[in-house]
Amino acid sequence: MARRIVLDCDPGHDDAVALLLAHGNPEVELVAVTTVAGNQTLDKVTWNARSVATLAGITGVPIAAGCDRPLVRDLTVAAHIHGVSGLDGTRLPEPTAELDPRHAVDVIIESIMAADPGEITLVPTAPLTNIAMAMRREPRIVPRVREVVLMGGSCTRGNITPAAEFNVAVDPEAAAAVFAGEWPVTMVGLDLTHQALTTADVLARIAAIGTPVATAVVELLTFYRRSYQADQRMSDPPMHDPCAVARVIAPDVMAVRDAFVAVETQGRWTSGMTVTDFGRTPNTLVATTLDVPRFWDLVIDALTAIGTPVVT
Ligand code: BDR
Ligand code: CA
């Protein structure tokens, strides 16, 4: 049976690929797509989620907008990576995928409470504001969630600062609540995602699919590649967010280690750091090593399976 997931995202180039991977792979079922301010403002990332859903023919999946800012801090966006729209690089279709009128936090809670205990997996690929709000608003969701497989954090280095990864750094208070929650958490952080490099070979394989979806992905990732070259001095950009979806689809696509992870919320220079202790009673599975060829096969197979949906 397909694993049922709620994808909480901020598209975002790699979020868009995560959404396409979840849609195109039969091992997961999208129960809901929820958005949160992060890579860009809430209105932009929500439009982007609906547009990508339209492009790919994703229907019957609620798409709901959530928190427009972190719990206590001002919003920091990542226009330096994702552009002014949050998804620069291609001309996306005007969305026909409807916006669910409910708040994303309610959609998350209702999706979990309506399902059997242990059925729903949360896959956050953005600041953890919506997830922390949902835990606080309805604590009964915590023991009902199968697991939280999040893209965020790092046990070695950061990207938005030397110490902190973007998703955790934007809302460290929310991340601290999620890591401290009494539910299984898998941290798919930079240590892992920096192995998922979007090489020229990968782009050529996606281009060879030849569908409008694949063409749009190549255009998006070409922009994303240039951003990483200019801002992060990396020649091939890391495909962060689909790694979390891949972990749900095929857990053995990556190795994990038990660790204790705490989020630094006070540090002047280290705010948002995911302080990782492999020697202490664990609260997290930390992803360490990726089966890179298998990961890209999953992504490319999903893009191929989506085919050529009609853009309405
Ligand atoms: C994370 O930050 C965002 O810019 C990406 O979408 C990803 O979720 C990587 O640090
Ligand atoms: Ca993201």
JSON list of N, CA and C in Angstrom, two decimals, residues 33-58:
[
{"chain": "A", "resi": 33, "resn": "VAL", "atom": "N", "xyz": [-1.19, 18.98, 0.14]},
{"chain": "A", "resi": 33, "resn": "VAL", "atom": "CA", "xyz": [-0.01, 19.82, -0.06]},
{"chain": "A", "resi": 33, "resn": "VAL", "atom": "C", "xyz": [-0.28, 21.11, 0.70]},
{"chain": "A", "resi": 34, "resn": "THR", "atom": "N", "xyz": [0.59, 21.42, 1.64]},
{"chain": "A", "resi": 34, "resn": "THR", "atom": "CA", "xyz": [0.40, 22.63, 2.43]},
{"chain": "A", "resi": 34, "resn": "THR", "atom": "C", "xyz": [1.61, 23.54, 2.23]},
{"chain": "A", "resi": 35, "resn": "THR", "atom": "N", "xyz": [1.36, 24.83, 2.28]},
{"chain": "A", "resi": 35, "resn": "THR", "atom": "CA", "xyz": [2.44, 25.77, 1.99]},
{"chain": "A", "resi": 35, "resn": "THR", "atom": "C", "xyz": [2.70, 26.68, 3.20]},
{"chain": "A", "resi": 36, "resn": "VAL", "atom": "N", "xyz": [3.91, 27.18, 3.23]},
{"chain": "A", "resi": 36, "resn": "VAL", "atom": "CA", "xyz": [4.35, 28.03, 4.34]},
{"chain": "A", "resi": 36, "resn": "VAL", "atom": "C", "xyz": [5.36, 29.03, 3.78]},
{"chain": "A", "resi": 37, "resn": "ALA", "atom": "N", "xyz": [5.39, 30.20, 4.35]},
{"chain": "A", "resi": 37, "resn": "ALA", "atom": "CA", "xyz": [6.38, 31.20, 3.92]},
{"chain": "A", "resi": 37, "resn": "ALA", "atom": "C", "xyz": [7.79, 30.67, 4.18]},
{"chain": "A", "resi": 38, "resn": "GLY", "atom": "N", "xyz": [8.66, 30.86, 3.20]},
{"chain": "A", "resi": 38, "resn": "GLY", "atom": "CA", "xyz": [10.04, 30.39, 3.35]},
{"chain": "A", "resi": 38, "resn": "GLY", "atom": "C", "xyz": [10.87, 30.90, 2.19]},
{"chain": "A", "resi": 39, "resn": "ASN", "atom": "N", "xyz": [10.95, 30.08, 1.15]},
{"chain": "A", "resi": 39, "resn": "ASN", "atom": "CA", "xyz": [11.76, 30.51, 0.00]},
{"chain": "A", "resi": 39, "resn": "ASN", "atom": "C", "xyz": [11.28, 31.84, -0.56]},
{"chain": "A", "resi": 40, "resn": "GLN", "atom": "N", "xyz": [9.97, 32.04, -0.49]},
{"chain": "A", "resi": 40, "resn": "GLN", "atom": "CA", "xyz": [9.39, 33.33, -0.84]},
{"chain": "A", "resi": 40, "resn": "GLN", "atom": "C", "xyz": [8.18, 33.55, 0.07]},
{"chain": "A", "resi": 41, "resn": "THR", "atom": "N", "xyz": [7.49, 34.64, -0.16]},
{"chain": "A", "resi": 41, "resn": "THR", "atom": "CA", "xyz": [6.32, 34.95, 0.67]},
{"chain": "A", "resi": 41, "resn": "THR", "atom": "C", "xyz": [5.24, 33.89, 0.46]},
{"chain": "A", "resi": 42, "resn": "LEU", "atom": "N", "xyz": [4.32, 33.83, 1.39]},
{"chain": "A", "resi": 42, "resn": "LEU", "atom": "CA", "xyz": [3.29, 32.78, 1.34]},
{"chain": "A", "resi": 42, "resn": "LEU", "atom": "C", "xyz": [2.47, 32.84, 0.05]},
{"chain": "A", "resi": 43, "resn": "ASP", "atom": "N", "xyz": [2.09, 34.05, -0.37]},
{"chain": "A", "resi": 43, "resn": "ASP", "atom": "CA", "xyz": [1.27, 34.13, -1.59]},
{"chain": "A", "resi": 43, "resn": "ASP", "atom": "C", "xyz": [2.03, 33.59, -2.79]},
{"chain": "A", "resi": 44, "resn": "LYS", "atom": "N", "xyz": [3.31, 33.88, -2.88]},
{"chain": "A", "resi": 44, "resn": "LYS", "atom": "CA", "xyz": [4.10, 33.40, -4.03]},
{"chain": "A", "resi": 44, "resn": "LYS", "atom": "C", "xyz": [4.28, 31.88, -3.99]},
{"chain": "A", "resi": 45, "resn": "VAL", "atom": "N", "xyz": [4.66, 31.33, -2.86]},
{"chain": "A", "resi": 45, "resn": "VAL", "atom": "CA", "xyz": [4.91, 29.88, -2.83]},
{"chain": "A", "resi": 45, "resn": "VAL", "atom": "C", "xyz": [3.61, 29.10, -3.01]},
{"chain": "A", "resi": 46, "resn": "THR", "atom": "N", "xyz": [2.50, 29.69, -2.58]},
{"chain": "A", "resi": 46, "resn": "THR", "atom": "CA", "xyz": [1.21, 29.00, -2.75]},
{"chain": "A", "resi": 46, "resn": "THR", "atom": "C", "xyz": [0.81, 29.01, -4.22]},
{"chain": "A", "resi": 47, "resn": "TRP", "atom": "N", "xyz": [0.99, 30.14, -4.87]},
{"chain": "A", "resi": 47, "resn": "TRP", "atom": "CA", "xyz": [0.73, 30.21, -6.33]},
{"chain": "A", "resi": 47, "resn": "TRP", "atom": "C", "xyz": [1.62, 29.19, -7.03]},
{"chain": "A", "resi": 48, "resn": "ASN", "atom": "N", "xyz": [2.86, 29.12, -6.64]},
{"chain": "A", "resi": 48, "resn": "ASN", "atom": "CA", "xyz": [3.80, 28.18, -7.28]},
{"chain": "A", "resi": 48, "resn": "ASN", "atom": "C", "xyz": [3.35, 26.73, -7.09]},
{"chain": "A", "resi": 49, "resn": "ALA", "atom": "N", "xyz": [2.92, 26.39, -5.89]},
{"chain": "A", "resi": 49, "resn": "ALA", "atom": "CA", "xyz": [2.46, 25.01, -5.63]},
{"chain": "A", "resi": 49, "resn": "ALA", "atom": "C", "xyz": [1.27, 24.69, -6.52]},
{"chain": "A", "resi": 50, "resn": "ARG", "atom": "N", "xyz": [0.34, 25.63, -6.62]},
{"chain": "A", "resi": 50, "resn": "ARG", "atom": "CA", "xyz": [-0.85, 25.38, -7.46]},
{"chain": "A", "resi": 50, "resn": "ARG", "atom": "C", "xyz": [-0.48, 25.32, -8.93]},
{"chain": "A", "resi": 51, "resn": "SER", "atom": "N", "xyz": [0.47, 26.13, -9.34]},
{"chain": "A", "resi": 51, "resn": "SER", "atom": "CA", "xyz": [0.88, 26.13, -10.74]},
{"chain": "A", "resi": 51, "resn": "SER", "atom": "C", "xyz": [1.59, 24.82, -11.10]},
{"chain": "A", "resi": 52, "resn": "VAL", "atom": "N", "xyz": [2.47, 24.36, -10.23]},
{"chain": "A", "resi": 52, "resn": "VAL", "atom": "CA", "xyz": [3.16, 23.08, -10.51]},
{"chain": "A", "resi": 52, "resn": "VAL", "atom": "C", "xyz": [2.15, 21.94, -10.52]},
{"chain": "A", "resi": 53, "resn": "ALA", "atom": "N", "xyz": [1.19, 22.00, -9.62]},
{"chain": "A", "resi": 53, "resn": "ALA", "atom": "CA", "xyz": [0.13, 20.97, -9.61]},
{"chain": "A", "resi": 53, "resn": "ALA", "atom": "C", "xyz": [-0.65, 21.01, -10.92]},
{"chain": "A", "resi": 54, "resn": "THR", "atom": "N", "xyz": [-0.91, 22.19, -11.42]},
{"chain": "A", "resi": 54, "resn": "THR", "atom": "CA", "xyz": [-1.62, 22.34, -12.69]},
{"chain": "A", "resi": 54, "resn": "THR", "atom": "C", "xyz": [-0.79, 21.77, -13.83]},
{"chain": "A", "resi": 55, "resn": "LEU", "atom": "N", "xyz": [0.47, 22.12, -13.85]},
{"chain": "A", "resi": 55, "resn": "LEU", "atom": "CA", "xyz": [1.38, 21.64, -14.90]},
{"chain": "A", "resi": 55, "resn": "LEU", "atom": "C", "xyz": [1.42, 20.12, -14.94]},
{"chain": "A", "resi": 56, "resn": "ALA", "atom": "N", "xyz": [1.45, 19.51, -13.75]},
{"chain": "A", "resi": 56, "resn": "ALA", "atom": "CA", "xyz": [1.64, 18.06, -13.67]},
{"chain": "A", "resi": 56, "resn": "ALA", "atom": "C", "xyz": [0.33, 17.29, -13.65]},
{"chain": "A", "resi": 57, "resn": "GLY", "atom": "N", "xyz": [-0.80, 18.01, -13.66]},
{"chain": "A", "resi": 57, "resn": "GLY", "atom": "CA", "xyz": [-2.09, 17.31, -13.64]},
{"chain": "A", "resi": 57, "resn": "GLY", "atom": "C", "xyz": [-2.42, 16.71, -12.29]},
{"chain": "A", "resi": 58, "resn": "ILE", "atom": "N", "xyz": [-1.97, 17.34, -11.22]},
{"chain": "A", "resi": 58, "resn": "ILE", "atom": "CA", "xyz": [-2.30, 16.85, -9.87]},
{"chain": "A", "resi": 58, "resn": "ILE", "atom": "C", "xyz": [-3.70, 17.36, -9.53]}
]
